GROMACS .gro file of C-alpha atoms in nm:
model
  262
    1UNK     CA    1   8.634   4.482   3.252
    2UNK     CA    2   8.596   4.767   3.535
    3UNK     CA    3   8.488   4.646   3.856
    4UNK     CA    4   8.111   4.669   3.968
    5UNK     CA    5   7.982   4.922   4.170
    6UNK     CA    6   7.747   4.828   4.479
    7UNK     CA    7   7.530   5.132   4.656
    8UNK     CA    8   7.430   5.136   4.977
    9UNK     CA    9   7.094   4.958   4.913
   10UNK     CA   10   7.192   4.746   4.729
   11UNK     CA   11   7.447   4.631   4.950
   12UNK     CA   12   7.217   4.608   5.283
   13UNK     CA   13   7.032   4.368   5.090
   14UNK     CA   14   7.279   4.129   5.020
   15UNK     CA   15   7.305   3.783   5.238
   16UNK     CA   16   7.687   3.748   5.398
   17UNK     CA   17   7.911   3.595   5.213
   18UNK     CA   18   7.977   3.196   5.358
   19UNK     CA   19   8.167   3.099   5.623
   20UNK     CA   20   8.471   2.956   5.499
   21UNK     CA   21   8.492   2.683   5.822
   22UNK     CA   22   8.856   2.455   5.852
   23UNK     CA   23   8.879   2.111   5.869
   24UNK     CA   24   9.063   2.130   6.230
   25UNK     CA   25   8.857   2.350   6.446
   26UNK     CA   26   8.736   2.401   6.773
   27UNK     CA   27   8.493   2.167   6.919
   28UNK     CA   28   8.432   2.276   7.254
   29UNK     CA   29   8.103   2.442   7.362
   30UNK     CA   30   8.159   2.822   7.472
   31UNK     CA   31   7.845   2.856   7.632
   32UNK     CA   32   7.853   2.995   8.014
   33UNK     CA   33   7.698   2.779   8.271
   34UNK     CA   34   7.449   3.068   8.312
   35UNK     CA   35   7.069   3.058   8.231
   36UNK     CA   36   6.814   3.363   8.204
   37UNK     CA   37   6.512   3.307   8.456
   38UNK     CA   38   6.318   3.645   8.345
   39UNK     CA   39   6.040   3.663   8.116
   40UNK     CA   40   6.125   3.587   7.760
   41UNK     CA   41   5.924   3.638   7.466
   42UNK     CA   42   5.890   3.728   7.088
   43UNK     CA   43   5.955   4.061   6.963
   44UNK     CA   44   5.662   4.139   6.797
   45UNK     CA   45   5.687   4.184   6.391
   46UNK     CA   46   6.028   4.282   6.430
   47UNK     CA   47   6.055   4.126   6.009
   48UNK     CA   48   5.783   4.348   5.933
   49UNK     CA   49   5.958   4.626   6.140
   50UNK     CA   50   6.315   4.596   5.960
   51UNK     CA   51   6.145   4.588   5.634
   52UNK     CA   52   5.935   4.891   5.697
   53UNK     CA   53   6.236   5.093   5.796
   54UNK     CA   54   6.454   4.991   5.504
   55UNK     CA   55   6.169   5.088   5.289
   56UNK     CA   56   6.111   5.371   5.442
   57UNK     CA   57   6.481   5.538   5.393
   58UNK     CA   58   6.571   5.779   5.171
   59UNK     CA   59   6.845   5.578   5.057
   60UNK     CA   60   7.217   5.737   4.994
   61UNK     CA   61   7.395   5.701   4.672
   62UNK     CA   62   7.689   5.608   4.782
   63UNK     CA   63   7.903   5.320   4.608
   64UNK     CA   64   8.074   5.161   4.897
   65UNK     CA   65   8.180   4.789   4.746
   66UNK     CA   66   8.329   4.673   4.438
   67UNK     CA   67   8.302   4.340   4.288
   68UNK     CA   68   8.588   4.279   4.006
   69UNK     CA   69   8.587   4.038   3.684
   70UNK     CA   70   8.775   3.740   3.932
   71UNK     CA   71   8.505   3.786   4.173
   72UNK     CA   72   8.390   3.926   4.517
   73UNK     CA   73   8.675   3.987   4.717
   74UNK     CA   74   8.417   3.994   5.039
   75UNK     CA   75   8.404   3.608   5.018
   76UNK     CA   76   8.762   3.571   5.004
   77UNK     CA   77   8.874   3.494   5.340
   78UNK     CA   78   9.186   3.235   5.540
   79UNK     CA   79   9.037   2.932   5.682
   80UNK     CA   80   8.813   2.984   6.022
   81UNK     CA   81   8.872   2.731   6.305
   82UNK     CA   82   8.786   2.889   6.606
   83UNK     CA   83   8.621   3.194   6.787
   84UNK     CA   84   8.889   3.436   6.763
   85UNK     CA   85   8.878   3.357   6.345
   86UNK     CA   86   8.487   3.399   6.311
   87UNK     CA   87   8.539   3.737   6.499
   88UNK     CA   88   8.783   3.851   6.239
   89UNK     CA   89   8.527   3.721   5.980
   90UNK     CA   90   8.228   3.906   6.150
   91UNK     CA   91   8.421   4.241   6.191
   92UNK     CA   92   8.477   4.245   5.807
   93UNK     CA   93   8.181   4.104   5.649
   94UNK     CA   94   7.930   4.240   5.941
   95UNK     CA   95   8.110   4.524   6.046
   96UNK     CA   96   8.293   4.745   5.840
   97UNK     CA   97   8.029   4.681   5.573
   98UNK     CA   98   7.771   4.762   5.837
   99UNK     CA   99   7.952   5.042   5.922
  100UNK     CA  100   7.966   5.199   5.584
  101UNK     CA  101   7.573   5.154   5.551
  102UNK     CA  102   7.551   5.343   5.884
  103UNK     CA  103   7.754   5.627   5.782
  104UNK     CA  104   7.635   5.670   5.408
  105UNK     CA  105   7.285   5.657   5.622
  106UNK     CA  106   7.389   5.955   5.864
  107UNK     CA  107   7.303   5.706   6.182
  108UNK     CA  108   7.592   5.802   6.425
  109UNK     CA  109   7.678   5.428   6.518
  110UNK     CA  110   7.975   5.198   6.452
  111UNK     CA  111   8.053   4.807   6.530
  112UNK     CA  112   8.365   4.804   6.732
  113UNK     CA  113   8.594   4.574   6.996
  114UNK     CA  114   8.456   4.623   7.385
  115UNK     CA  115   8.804   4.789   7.420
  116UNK     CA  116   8.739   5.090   7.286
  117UNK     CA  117   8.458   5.190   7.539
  118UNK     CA  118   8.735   5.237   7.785
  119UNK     CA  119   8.489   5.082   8.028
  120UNK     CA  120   8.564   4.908   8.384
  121UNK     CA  121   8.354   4.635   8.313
  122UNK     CA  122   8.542   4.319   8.442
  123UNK     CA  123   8.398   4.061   8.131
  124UNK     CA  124   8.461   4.159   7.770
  125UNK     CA  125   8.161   4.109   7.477
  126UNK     CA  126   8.312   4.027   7.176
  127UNK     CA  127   8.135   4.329   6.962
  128UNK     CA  128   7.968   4.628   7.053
  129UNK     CA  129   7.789   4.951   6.838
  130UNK     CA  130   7.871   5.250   6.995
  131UNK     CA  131   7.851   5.593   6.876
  132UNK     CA  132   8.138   5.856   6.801
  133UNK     CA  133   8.148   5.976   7.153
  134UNK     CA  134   8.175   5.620   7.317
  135UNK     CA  135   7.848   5.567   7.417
  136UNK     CA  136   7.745   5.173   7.413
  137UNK     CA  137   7.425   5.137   7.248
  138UNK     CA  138   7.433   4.752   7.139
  139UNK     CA  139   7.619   4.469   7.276
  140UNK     CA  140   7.659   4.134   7.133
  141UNK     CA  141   7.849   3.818   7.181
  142UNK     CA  142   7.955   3.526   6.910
  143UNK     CA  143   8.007   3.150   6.912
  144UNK     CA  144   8.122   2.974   6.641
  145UNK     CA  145   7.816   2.787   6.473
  146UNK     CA  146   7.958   2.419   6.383
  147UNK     CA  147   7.920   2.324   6.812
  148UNK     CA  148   7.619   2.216   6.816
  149UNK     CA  149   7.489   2.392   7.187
  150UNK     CA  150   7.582   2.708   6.969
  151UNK     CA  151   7.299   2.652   6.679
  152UNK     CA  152   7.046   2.884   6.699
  153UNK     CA  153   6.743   2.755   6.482
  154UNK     CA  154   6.728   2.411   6.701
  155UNK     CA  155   6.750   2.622   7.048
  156UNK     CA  156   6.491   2.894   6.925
  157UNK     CA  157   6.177   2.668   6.918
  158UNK     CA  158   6.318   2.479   7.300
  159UNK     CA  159   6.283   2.761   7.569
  160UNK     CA  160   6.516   2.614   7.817
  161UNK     CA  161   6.781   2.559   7.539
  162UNK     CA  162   6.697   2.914   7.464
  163UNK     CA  163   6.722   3.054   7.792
  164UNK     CA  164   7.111   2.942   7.781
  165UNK     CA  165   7.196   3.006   7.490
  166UNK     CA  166   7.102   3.393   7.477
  167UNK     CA  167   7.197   3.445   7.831
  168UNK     CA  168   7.572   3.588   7.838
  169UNK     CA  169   7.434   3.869   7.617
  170UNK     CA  170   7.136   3.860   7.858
  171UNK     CA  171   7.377   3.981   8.104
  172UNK     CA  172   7.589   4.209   7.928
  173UNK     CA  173   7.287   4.391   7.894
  174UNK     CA  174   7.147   4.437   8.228
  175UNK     CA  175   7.528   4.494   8.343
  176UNK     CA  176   7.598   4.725   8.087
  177UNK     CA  177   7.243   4.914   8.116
  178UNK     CA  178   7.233   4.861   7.761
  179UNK     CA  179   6.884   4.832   7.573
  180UNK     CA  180   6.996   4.642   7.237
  181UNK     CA  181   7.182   4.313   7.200
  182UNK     CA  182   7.241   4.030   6.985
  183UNK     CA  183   7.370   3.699   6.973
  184UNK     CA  184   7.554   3.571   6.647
  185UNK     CA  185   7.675   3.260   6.498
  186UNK     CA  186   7.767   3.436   6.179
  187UNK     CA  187   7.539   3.180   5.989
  188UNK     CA  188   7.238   3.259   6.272
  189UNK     CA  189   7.168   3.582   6.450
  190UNK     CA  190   6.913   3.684   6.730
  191UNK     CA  191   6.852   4.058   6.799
  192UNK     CA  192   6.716   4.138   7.151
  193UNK     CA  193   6.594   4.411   7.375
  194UNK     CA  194   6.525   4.466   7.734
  195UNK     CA  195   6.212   4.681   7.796
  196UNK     CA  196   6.016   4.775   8.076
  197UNK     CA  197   5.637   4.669   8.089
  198UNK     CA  198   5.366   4.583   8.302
  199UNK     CA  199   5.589   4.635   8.603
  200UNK     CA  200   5.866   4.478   8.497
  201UNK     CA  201   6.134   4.409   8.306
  202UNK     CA  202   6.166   4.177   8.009
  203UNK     CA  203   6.374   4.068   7.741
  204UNK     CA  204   6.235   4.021   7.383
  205UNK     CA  205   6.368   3.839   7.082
  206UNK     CA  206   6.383   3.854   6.721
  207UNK     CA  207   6.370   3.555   6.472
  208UNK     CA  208   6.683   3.400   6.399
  209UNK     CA  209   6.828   3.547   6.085
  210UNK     CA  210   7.013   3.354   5.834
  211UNK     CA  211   7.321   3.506   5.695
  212UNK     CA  212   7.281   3.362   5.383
  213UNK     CA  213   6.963   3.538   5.307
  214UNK     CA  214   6.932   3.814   5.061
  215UNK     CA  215   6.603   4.057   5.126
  216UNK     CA  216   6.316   3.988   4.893
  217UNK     CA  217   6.037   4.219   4.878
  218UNK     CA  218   5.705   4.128   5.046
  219UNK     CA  219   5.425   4.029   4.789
  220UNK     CA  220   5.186   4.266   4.928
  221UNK     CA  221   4.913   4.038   4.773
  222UNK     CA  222   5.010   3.803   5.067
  223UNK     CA  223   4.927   4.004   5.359
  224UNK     CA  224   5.014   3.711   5.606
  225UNK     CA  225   5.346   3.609   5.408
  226UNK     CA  226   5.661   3.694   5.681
  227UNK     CA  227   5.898   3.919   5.492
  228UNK     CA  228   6.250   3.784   5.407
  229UNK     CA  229   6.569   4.031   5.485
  230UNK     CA  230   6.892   4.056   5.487
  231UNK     CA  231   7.120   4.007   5.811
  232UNK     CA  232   7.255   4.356   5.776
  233UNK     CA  233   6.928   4.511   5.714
  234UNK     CA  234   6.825   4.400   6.039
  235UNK     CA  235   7.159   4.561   6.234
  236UNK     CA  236   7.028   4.915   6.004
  237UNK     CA  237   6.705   4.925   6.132
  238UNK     CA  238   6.799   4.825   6.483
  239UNK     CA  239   7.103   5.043   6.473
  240UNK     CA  240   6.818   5.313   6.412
  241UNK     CA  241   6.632   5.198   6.681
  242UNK     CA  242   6.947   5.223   6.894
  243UNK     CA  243   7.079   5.526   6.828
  244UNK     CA  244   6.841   5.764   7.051
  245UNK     CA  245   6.845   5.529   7.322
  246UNK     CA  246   7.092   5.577   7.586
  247UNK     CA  247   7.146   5.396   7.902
  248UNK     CA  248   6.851   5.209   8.099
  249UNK     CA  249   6.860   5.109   8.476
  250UNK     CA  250   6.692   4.784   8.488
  251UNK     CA  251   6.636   4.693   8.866
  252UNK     CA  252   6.531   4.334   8.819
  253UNK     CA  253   6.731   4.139   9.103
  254UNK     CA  254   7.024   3.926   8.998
  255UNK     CA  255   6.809   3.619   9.120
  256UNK     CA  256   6.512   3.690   8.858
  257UNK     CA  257   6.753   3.809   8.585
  258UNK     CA  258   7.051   3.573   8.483
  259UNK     CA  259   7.221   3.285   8.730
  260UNK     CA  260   7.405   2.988   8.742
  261UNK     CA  261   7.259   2.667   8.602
  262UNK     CA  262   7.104   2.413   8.809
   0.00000   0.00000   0.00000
């Protein structure tokens, strides 16, 4: 039987395949002792937003994953135990993926180590999207999500938990005069942004996005039902968003930005 052929859409849709966790792992919680004391809030129909601009696009044809008779070779994967693991894991099931949606969609972005910026900067994010002529546009950072100070869905409706959890990013942000970020669990994601308003600077979040959800079309029927999508759906459209942006100077005082915990 020939293998199947996934397109572009098709494939943006699709949840992540799961995390294939060891029984010995890491423990530990990798949170920094660092807490973000700016204004925080929601990012306003940012569902509605990524499925708007997926069903917007003029989609490519492009077949860029095969599944064979035995199976999909995306889910096949060695045994993750720690943080260096689930980056392996993300690169390949976020990232190249990801990065064949973004070039079948002509969006001049790519997920890639902090290396290859060639940048001074003396910490080191664990992923970045940046575009062909090394230009950061996104910067994210990833725990492994069996600790449970690393679970996103528990912290996202407790501010202060919040406020620590999404704060390394937070700062590679601001540091990095970057506008887009994320932080990512590989089961649970947050997408953020800095933006200037009112006077000030402030940092807006996304839902947290479940890896293991596929997109399902709004019923338009329901106008108040929240639209389900896919993890890498979300990096499209905010890759899109991204893209155009380049850097922003955000003058917000280390003392009203991120700093150590109390």
């Amino acid at each position: 039987m020939p293998a199947k052929q996934a397109r572009v859409r098709e494939v943006a849709a699709q949840a992540l395949p799961p995390l294939p966790q060891g029984r010995n792992h890491t423990k530990s919680n990798a949170l920094h002792d660092i807490e973000y004391v700016g204004e925080l809030r929601h990012w306003f129909d940012f569902l509605r937003f990524v499925e708007g601009y997926t069903q917007g696009q003029r989609w490519s044809n492009k077949v860029i994953k095969y599944t064979s008779r035995s199976g999909d070779h995306e889910a096949e994967s060695h045994l993750i135990g720690d943080e260096t693991g689930l980056q392996g894991l993300f690169n390949h099931s976020v990232g190249f993926i990801v990065g064949k949606i973004l070039e079948a969609q002509s969006i001049n972005l790519q997920l890639a180590d902090f290396k290859c910026l060639g940048h001074p900067y003396s910490n080191t994010p664990d992923s970045i999207l940046m575009t062909s002529s090394a230009q950061l546009r996104i910067v994210g950072e990833l725990k492994v999500p069996w600790v449970p100070a690393h679970e996103m869905s528990e912290a996202y409706t407790d501010e202060t938990m919040l406020r620590y959890l999404l704060a390394q990013p937070i700062q590679y942000m601001k540091d990095l005069n970057c506008m887009y970020g994320f932080m990512s669990n590989y089961r649970e994601t947050i997408f953020l942004r800095q933006v200037f308003t009112g006077g000030r600077w402030v940092v807006e979040y996304s839902p947290v996005i479940q890896s293991s959800t596929s997109y399902v079309k709004t019923d338009l029927l329901n106008p108040l039902a929240e639209p389900i999508v896919s993890l890498r759906q979300c990096f499209l459209a905010v890759a899109a968003l991204a893209q155009g942006k380049g850097p922003v100077n955000n003058t917000a005082r280390k003392s009203e930005w991120v700093v150590p915990m109390k």
